[in-house]
Tab-separated table of C-alpha atoms and ligand atoms in Angstrom:
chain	number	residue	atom	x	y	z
A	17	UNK	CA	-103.036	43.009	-1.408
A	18	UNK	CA	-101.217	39.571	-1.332
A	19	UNK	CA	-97.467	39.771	0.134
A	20	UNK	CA	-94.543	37.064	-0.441
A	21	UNK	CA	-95.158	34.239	1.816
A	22	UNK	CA	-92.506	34.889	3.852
A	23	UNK	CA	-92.143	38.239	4.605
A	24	UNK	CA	-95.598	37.810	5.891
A	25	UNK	CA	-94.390	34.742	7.910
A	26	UNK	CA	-91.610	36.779	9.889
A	27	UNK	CA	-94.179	39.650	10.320
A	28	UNK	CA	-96.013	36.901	12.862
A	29	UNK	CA	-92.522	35.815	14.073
A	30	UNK	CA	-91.911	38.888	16.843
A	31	UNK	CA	-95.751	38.687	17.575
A	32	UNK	CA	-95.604	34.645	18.810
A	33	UNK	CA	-92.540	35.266	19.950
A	34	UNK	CA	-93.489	38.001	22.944
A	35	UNK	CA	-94.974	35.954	26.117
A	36	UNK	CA	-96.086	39.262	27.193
A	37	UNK	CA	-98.263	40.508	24.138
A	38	UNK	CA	-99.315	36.634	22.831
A	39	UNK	CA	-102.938	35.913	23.538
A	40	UNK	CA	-102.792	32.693	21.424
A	41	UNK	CA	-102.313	31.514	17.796
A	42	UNK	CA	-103.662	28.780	16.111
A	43	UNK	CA	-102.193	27.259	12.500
A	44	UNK	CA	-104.011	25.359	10.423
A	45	UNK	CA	-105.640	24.035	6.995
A	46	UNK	CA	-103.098	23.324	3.923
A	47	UNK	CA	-101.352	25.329	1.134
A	48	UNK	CA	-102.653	24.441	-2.346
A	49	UNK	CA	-100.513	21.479	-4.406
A	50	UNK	CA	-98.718	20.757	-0.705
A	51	UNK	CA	-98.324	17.869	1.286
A	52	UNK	CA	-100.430	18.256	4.190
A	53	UNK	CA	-98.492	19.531	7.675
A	54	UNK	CA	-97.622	16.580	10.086
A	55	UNK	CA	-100.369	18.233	12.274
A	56	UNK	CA	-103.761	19.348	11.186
A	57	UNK	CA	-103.583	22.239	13.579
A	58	UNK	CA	-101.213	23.839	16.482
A	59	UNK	CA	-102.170	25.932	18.544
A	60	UNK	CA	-99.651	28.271	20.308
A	61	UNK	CA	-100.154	30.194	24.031
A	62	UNK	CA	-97.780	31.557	26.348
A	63	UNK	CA	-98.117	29.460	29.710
A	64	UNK	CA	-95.977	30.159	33.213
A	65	UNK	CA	-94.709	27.115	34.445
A	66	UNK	CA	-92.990	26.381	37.707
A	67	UNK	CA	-89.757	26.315	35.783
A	68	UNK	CA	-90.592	29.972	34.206
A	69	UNK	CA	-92.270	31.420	31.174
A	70	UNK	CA	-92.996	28.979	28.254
A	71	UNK	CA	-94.460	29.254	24.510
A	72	UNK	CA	-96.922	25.507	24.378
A	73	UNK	CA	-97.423	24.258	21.438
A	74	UNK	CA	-100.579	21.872	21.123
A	75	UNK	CA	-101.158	19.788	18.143
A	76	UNK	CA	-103.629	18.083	16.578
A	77	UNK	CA	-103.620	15.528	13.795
A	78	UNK	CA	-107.321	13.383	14.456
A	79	UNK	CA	-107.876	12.027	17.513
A	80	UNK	CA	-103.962	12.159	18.232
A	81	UNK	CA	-102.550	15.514	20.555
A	82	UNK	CA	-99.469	16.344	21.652
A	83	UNK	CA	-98.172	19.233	23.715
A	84	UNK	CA	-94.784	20.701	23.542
A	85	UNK	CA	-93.745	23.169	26.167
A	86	UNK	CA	-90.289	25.468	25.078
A	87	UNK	CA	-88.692	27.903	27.502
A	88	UNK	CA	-89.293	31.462	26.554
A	89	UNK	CA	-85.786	32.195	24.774
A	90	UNK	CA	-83.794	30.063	22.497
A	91	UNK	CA	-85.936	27.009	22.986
A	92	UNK	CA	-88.976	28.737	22.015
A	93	UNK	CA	-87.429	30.425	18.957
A	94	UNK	CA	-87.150	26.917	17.816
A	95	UNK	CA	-90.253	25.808	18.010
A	96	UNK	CA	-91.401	28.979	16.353
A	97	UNK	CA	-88.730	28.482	13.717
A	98	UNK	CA	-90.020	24.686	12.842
A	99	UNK	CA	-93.996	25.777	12.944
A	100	UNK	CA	-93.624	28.628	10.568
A	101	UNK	CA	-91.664	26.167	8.192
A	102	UNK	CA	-94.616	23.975	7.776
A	103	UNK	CA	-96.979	24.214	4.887
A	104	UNK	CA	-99.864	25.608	7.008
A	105	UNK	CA	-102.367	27.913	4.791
A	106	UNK	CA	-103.772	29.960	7.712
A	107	UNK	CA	-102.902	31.525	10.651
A	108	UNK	CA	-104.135	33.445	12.896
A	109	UNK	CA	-102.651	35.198	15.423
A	110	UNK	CA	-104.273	37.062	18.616
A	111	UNK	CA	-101.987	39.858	20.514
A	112	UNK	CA	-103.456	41.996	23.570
A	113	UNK	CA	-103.729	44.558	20.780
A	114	UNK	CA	-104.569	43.213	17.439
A	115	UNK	CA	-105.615	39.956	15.424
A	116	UNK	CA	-103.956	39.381	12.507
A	117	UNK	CA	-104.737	36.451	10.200
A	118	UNK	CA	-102.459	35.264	7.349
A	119	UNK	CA	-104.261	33.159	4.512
A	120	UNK	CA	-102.451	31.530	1.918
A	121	UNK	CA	-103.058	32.742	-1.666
A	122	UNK	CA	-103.464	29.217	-5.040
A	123	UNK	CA	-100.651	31.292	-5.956
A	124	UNK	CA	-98.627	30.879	-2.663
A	125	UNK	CA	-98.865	34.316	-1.980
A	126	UNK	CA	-99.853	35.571	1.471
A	127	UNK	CA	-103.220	38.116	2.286
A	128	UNK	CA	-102.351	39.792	5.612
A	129	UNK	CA	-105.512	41.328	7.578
A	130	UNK	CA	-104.584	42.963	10.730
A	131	UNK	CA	-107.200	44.556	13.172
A	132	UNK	CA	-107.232	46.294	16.207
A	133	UNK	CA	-108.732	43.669	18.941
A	134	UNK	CA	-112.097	45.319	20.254
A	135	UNK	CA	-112.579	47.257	23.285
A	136	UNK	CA	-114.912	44.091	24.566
A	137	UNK	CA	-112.162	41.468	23.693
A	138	UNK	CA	-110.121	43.784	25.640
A	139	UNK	CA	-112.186	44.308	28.397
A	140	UNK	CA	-112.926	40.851	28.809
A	141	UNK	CA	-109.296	39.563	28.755
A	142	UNK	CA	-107.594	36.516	27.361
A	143	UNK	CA	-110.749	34.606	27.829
A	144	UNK	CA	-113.114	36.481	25.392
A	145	UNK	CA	-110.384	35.307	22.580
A	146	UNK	CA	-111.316	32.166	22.627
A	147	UNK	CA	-114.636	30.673	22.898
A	148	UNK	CA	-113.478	26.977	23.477
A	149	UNK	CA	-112.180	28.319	26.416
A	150	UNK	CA	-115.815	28.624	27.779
A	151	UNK	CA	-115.184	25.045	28.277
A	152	UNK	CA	-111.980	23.530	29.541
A	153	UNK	CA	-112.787	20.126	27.575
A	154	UNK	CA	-113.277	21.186	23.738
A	155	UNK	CA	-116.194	19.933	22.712
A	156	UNK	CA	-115.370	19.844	18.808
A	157	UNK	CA	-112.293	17.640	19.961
A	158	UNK	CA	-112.014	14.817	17.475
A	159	UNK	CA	-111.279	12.073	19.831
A	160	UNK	CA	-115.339	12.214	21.197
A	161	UNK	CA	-116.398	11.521	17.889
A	162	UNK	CA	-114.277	8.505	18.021
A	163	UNK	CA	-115.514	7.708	20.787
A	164	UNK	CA	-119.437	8.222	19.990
A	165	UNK	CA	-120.303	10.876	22.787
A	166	UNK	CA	-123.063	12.803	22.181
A	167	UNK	CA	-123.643	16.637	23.496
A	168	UNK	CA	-124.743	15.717	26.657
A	169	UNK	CA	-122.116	13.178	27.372
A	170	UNK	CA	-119.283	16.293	26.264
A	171	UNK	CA	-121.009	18.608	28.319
A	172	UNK	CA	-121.132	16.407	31.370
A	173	UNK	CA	-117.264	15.718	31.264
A	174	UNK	CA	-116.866	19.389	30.412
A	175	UNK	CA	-118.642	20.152	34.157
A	176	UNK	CA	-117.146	17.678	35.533
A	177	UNK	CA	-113.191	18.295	34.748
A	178	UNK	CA	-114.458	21.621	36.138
A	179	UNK	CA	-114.856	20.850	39.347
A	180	UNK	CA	-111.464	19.184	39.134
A	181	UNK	CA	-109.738	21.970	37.864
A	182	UNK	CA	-109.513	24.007	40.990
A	183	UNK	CA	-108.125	21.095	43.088
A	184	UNK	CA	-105.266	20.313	40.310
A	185	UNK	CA	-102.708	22.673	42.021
A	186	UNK	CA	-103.211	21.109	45.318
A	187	UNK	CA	-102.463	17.696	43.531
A	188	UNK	CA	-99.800	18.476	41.477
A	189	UNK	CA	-98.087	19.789	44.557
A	190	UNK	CA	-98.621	16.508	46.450
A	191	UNK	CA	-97.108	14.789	43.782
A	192	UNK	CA	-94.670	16.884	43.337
A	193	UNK	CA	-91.468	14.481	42.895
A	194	UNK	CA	-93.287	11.312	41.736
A	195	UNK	CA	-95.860	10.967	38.969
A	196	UNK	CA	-99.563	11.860	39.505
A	197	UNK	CA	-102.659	8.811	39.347
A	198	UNK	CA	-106.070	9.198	38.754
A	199	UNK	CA	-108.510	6.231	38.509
A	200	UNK	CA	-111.754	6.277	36.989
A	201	UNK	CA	-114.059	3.649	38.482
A	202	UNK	CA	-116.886	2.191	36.298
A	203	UNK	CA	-115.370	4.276	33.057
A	204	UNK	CA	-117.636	2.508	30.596
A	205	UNK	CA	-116.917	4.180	27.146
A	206	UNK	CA	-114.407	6.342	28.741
A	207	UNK	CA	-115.548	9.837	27.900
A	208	UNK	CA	-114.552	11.398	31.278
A	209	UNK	CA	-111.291	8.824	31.292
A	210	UNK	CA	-109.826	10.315	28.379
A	211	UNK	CA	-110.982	13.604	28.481
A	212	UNK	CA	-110.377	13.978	32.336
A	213	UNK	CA	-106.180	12.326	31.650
A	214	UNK	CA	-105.866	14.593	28.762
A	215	UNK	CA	-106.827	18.071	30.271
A	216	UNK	CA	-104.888	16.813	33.694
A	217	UNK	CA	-102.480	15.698	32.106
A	218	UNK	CA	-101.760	18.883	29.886
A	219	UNK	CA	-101.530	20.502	33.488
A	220	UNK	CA	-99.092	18.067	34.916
A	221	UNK	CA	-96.661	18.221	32.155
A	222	UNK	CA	-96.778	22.231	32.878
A	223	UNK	CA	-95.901	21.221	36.194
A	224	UNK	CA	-93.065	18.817	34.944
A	225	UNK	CA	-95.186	15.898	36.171
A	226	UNK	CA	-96.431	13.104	34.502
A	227	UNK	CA	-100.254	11.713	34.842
A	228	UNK	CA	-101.002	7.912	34.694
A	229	UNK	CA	-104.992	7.396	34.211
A	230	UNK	CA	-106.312	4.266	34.722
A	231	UNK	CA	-110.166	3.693	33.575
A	232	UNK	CA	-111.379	0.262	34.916
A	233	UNK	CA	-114.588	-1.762	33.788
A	234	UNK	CA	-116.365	-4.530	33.910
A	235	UNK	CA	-116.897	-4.993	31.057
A	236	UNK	CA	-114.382	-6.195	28.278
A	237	UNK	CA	-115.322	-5.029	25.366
A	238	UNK	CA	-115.453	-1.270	26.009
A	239	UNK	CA	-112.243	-1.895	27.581
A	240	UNK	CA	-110.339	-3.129	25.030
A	241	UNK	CA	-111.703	-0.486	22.725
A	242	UNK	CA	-110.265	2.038	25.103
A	243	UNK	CA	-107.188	0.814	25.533
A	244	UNK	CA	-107.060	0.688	21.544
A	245	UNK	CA	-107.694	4.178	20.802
A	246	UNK	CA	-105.803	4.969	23.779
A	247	UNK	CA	-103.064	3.738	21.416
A	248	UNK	CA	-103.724	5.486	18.548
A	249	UNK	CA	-104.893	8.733	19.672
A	250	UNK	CA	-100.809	8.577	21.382
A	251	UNK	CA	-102.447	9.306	24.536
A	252	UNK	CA	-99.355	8.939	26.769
A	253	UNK	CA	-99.642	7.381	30.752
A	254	UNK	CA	-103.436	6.012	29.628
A	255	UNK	CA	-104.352	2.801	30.156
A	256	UNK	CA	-107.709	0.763	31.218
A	257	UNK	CA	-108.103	-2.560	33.200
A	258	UNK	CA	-111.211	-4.983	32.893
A	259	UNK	CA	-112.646	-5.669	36.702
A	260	UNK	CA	-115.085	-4.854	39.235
A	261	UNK	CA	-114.387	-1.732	41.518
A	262	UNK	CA	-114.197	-3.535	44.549
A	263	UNK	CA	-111.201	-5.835	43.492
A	264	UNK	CA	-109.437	-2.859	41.238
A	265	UNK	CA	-105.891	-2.498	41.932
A	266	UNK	CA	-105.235	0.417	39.308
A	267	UNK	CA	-101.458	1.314	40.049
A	268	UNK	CA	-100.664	-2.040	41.995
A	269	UNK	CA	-99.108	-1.334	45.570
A	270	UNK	CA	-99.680	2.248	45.161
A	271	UNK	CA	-102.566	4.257	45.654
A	272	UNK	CA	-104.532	6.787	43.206
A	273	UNK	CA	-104.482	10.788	44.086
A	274	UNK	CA	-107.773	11.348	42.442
A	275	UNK	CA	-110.401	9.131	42.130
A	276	UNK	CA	-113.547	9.427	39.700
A	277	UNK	CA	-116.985	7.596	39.166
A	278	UNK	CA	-119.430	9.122	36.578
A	279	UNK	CA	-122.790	7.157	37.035
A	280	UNK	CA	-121.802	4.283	38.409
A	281	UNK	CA	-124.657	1.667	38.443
A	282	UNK	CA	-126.120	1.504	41.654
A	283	UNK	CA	-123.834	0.148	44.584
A	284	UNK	CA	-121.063	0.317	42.043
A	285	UNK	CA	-120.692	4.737	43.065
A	286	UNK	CA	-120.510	2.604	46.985
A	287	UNK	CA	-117.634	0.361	45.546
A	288	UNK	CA	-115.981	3.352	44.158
A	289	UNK	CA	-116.153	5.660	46.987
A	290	UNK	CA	-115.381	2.249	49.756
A	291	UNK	CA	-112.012	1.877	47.170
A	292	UNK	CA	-111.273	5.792	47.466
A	293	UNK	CA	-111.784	5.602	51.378
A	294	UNK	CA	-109.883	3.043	51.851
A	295	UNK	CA	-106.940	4.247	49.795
A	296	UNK	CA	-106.955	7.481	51.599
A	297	UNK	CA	-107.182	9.043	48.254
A	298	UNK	CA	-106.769	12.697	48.608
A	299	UNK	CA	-109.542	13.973	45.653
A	300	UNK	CA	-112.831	12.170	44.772
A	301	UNK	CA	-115.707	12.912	42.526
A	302	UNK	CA	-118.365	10.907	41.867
A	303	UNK	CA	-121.508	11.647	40.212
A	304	UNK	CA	-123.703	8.774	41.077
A	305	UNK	CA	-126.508	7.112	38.712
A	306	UNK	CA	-129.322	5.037	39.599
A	307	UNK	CA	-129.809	4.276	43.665
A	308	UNK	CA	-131.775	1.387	44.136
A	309	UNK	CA	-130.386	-0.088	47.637
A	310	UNK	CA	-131.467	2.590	50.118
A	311	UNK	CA	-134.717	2.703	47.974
A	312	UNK	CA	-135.279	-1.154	48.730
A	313	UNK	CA	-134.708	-0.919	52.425
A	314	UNK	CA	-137.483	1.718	52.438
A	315	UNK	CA	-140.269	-0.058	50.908
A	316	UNK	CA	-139.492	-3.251	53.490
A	317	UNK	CA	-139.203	-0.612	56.465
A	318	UNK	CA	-142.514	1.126	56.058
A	319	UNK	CA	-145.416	-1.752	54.426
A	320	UNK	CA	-146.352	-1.712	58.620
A	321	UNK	CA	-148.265	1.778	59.752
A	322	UNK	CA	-146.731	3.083	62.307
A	323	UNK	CA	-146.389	6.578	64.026
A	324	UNK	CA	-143.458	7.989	61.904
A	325	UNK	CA	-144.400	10.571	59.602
A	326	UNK	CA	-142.287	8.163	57.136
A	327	UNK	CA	-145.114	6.203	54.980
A	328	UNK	CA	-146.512	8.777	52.985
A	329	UNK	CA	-143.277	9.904	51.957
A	330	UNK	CA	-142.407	6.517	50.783
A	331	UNK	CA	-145.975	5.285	49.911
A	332	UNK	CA	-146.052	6.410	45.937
A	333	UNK	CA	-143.059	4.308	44.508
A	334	UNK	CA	-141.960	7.805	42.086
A	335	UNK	CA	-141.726	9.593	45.667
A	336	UNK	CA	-139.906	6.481	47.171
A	337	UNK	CA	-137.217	6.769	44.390
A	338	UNK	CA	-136.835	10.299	44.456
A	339	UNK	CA	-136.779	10.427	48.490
A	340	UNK	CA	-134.299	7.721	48.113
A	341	UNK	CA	-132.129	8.971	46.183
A	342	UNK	CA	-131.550	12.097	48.391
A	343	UNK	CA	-131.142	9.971	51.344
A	344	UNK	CA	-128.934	7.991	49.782
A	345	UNK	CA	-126.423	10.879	48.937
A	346	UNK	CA	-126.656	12.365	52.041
A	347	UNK	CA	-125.720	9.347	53.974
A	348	UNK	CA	-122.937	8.840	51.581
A	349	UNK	CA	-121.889	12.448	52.159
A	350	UNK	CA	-122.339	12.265	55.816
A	351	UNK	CA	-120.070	8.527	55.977
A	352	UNK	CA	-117.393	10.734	53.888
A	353	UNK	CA	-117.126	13.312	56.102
A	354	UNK	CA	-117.028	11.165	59.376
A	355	UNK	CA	-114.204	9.060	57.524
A	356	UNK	CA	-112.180	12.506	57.228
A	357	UNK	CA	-113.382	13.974	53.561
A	358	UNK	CA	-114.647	17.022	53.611
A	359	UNK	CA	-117.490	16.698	51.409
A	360	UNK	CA	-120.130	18.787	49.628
A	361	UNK	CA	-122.984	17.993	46.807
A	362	UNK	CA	-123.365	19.998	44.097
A	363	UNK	CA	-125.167	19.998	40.793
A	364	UNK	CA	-122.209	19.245	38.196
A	365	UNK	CA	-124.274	19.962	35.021
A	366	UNK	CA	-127.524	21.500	34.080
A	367	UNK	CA	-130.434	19.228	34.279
A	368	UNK	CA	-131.250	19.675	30.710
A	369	UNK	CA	-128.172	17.393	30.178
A	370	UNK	CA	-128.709	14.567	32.671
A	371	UNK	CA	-131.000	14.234	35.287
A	372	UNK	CA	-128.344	12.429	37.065
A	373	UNK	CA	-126.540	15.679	37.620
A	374	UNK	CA	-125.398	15.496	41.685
A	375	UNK	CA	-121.854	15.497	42.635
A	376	UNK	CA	-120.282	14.370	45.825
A	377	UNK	CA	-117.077	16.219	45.991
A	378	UNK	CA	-114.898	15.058	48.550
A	379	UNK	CA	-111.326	16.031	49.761
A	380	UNK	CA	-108.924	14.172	51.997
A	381	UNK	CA	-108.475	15.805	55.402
A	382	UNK	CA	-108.080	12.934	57.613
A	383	UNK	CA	-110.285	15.398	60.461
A	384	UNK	CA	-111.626	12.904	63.248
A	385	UNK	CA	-115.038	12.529	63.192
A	386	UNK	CA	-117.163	15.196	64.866
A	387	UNK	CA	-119.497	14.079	67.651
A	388	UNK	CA	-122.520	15.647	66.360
A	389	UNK	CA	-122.015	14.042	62.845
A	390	UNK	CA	-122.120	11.069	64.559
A	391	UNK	CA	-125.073	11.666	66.299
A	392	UNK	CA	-126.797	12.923	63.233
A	393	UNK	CA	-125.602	9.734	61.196
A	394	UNK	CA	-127.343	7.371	63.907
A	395	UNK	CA	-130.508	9.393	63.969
A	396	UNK	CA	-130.663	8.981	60.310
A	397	UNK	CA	-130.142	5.871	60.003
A	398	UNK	CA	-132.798	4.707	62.842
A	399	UNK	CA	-135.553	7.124	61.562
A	400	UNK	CA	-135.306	5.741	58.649
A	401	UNK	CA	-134.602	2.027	59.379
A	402	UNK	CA	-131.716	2.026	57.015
A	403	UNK	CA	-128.125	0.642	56.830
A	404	UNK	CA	-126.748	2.302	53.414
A	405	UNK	CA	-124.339	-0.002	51.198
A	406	UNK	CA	-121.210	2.722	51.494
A	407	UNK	CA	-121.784	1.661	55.277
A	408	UNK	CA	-121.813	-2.115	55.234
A	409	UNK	CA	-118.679	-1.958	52.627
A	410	UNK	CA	-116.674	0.007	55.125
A	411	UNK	CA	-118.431	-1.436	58.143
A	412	UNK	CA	-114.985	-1.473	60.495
A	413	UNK	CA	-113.860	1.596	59.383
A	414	UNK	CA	-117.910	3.161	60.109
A	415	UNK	CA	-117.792	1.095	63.579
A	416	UNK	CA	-114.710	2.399	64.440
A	417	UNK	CA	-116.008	6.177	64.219
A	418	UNK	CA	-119.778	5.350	65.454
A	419	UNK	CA	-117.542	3.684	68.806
A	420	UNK	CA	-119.418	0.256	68.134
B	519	SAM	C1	-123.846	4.045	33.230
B	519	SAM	S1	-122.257	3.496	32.766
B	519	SAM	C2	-121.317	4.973	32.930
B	519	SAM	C3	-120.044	4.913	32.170
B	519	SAM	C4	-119.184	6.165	32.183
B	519	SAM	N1	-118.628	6.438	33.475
B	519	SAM	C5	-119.924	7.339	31.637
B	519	SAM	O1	-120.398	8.160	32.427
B	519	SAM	O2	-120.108	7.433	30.438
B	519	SAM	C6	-121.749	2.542	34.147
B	519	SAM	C7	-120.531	1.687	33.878
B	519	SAM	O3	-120.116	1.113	35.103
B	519	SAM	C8	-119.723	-0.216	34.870
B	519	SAM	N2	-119.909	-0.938	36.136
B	519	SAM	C9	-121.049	-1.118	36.820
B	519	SAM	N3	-120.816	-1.791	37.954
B	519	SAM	C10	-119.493	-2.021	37.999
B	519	SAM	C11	-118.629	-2.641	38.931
B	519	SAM	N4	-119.114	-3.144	40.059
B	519	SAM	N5	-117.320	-2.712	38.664
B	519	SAM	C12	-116.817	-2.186	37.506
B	519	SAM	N6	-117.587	-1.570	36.590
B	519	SAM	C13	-118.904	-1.484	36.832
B	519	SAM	C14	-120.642	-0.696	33.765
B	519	SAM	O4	-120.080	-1.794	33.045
B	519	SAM	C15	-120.773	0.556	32.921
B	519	SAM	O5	-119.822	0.569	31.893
């Protein structure tokens, strides 16, 4: 049975108002014969910031977001006050105990459905709400059409914010005080860039930090088309720089917190995790893409038969290049950790979406190098006759820990 419009509104007022029984609400869509709302959806959750318990508002009008964070109280009965003024025609509203949606009538009259939330919903917590939340980067957000990325390309930035998500706190903290950087090296279309900035960066401004990104490139083009729709999507603290990875200076004199490489070319992951290194940056993640130096080295090293057990493995170029590439990450894990990261290698993404799906995932500790790393690092690198590129780009720092 429809209601008047806004009696129905303030029956949703006490519900988005209470940080303790708000799950989320989202409003959206227009009201018939209306100018459209400013946003094209807002979505509403309580969140507990450092500074105590706040309503965030995030809005959406195309590729364009913006977050808005209101202390529980007076502030937030503002914000509530100004979103349930605009001329949204749905919303829907998700409490620990019920879901009640609100649809706007051709007449302007309101139908009210209100339901009990299930016993799984329930069960499940906040998270079974909301199925985007499955994934921390929303994969119907706007801005990767924009950009062109396919599924793949959203699902691999999806994993691989992931893995940055539990290191954020420890970050934010560091920064606490001064704003947070992030680089990403080799950004290409930026993808990860802007998706990476905008999920930190929602995270920071909980904190009551800001987040500069800087993507950096080669190449100008994609670049400048970055920077562009960096622009217009109103992406705040986001900006790109056309260079190679070796000579980028992202934040000048100062040094990045987190640093990022998704399939870099080649050497270029090298260049990326050399620039991290010798930073001292405290977070890096780098998936890397093709691995063609280490795989060179090898066929030289082996056309002579010898007594290793090496040829056969290298013998059929498809083995060489899969061999290679695991030797190559390892030796890149292995410099990391003797340069004080520690370092794992994990599969960031399922196969089925790139079979470029390793992940070195390395954390600042500034630990001295162990002697039996070092030891294992110089039996590698003599069985196998190699001298990987991470090695010769940070040769004093790597001759400094092998005692050469
Ligand atoms: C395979 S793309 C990956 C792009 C992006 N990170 C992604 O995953 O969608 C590699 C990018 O690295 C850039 N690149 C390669 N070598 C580079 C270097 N030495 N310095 C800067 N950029 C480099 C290329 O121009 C290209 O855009």
């Amino acid at each position: 049975m429809p209601h008047p419009l806004t009696t129905a509104l303030e029956e949703l007022r006490p519900l988005l108002l209470d940080p303790d029984r708000l799950v989320r609400a989202v409003a959206a869509g227009r009201r018939r014969g209306q100018e459209p709302p400013e946003h094209e959806r807002v979505e509403l959750r309580p969140v507990a910031l450092r500074s105590g318990p706040h309503l965030q508002a995030v809005a959406r009008s195309g590729p364009r977001v913006s977050t808005r964070n209101a202390a529980v109280g007076e502030d937030a009965e503002r914000l509530v006050e100004e979103l349930l003024a605009l001329p949204f025609g749905n919303w829907h509203v998700e409490t620990a105990a019920e879901v009640v949606q609100l649809r706007v009538t051709k007449r302007g009259e309101a139908q009210l459905h209100r339901a009990a939330t299930s016993k799984r919903q329930v069960a499940a917590g906040p998270a079974a709400h909301d199925r985007a939340k499955q994934r921390l980067v929303d994969p119907a957000d706007p801005l990767f059409t924009v950009l062109g990325a396919g599924a793949d390309k959203r699902r691999q930035v999806d994993a691989f914010v992931r893995l940055l998500a539990p290191l954020a706190p420890k970050l934010l903290d560091g920064a606490a005080g001064r704003e947070l950087r992030m680089t990403d090296l080799g950004c290409g279309n930026a993808y990860l860039t802007f998706a990476a900035h905008r999920w930190l960066g929602e995270r920071a401004a909980e904190a009551g930090t800001a987040l500069r990104t800087v993507g950096v490139d080669v190449r100008e083009d994609v670049v400048a088309r970055s920077r562009e729709l960096a622009g217009s999507a109103g992406l705040a603290g986001l900006d790109f720089a056309t260079g190679t990875i070796a000579g980028a200076v992202p934040f000048g004199e100062e040094a990045p917190d987190v640093v990022l490489a998704l399939h870099a070319c080649d050497t270029a992951t090298d260049e990326a995790l050399a620039r991290a290194v010798r930073w001292g940056a405290p977070v890096v993640l780098a998936a890397p893409c093709c691995h063609h130096d280490v795989q060179r080295q090898l066929q030289g090293s082996f056309d002579a038969v010898d007594e290793s057990p090496a040829p056969p493995l290298v013998r059929h170029p498809i083995l060489r290049e899969r061999f290679a590439d695991v030797l190559t990450d390892s030796l890149r894990a292995l410099l990391l950790r003797l340069l004080g990261y520690r370092t794992d290698v994990v599969e960031f993404v399922d196969s089925r979406h790139t079979p470029r799906n390793a992940l070195l995932r390395a954390v600042r500790t500034g630990a001295p190098a162990r002697p039996e790393l070092v030891a294992e690092y110089r039996q590698l690198t003599a069985a196998w006759r190699v001298e990987p590129a991470l090695a010769r780009m940070l040769r004093p720092e790597v001759d400094a820990v092998l005692g050469a």
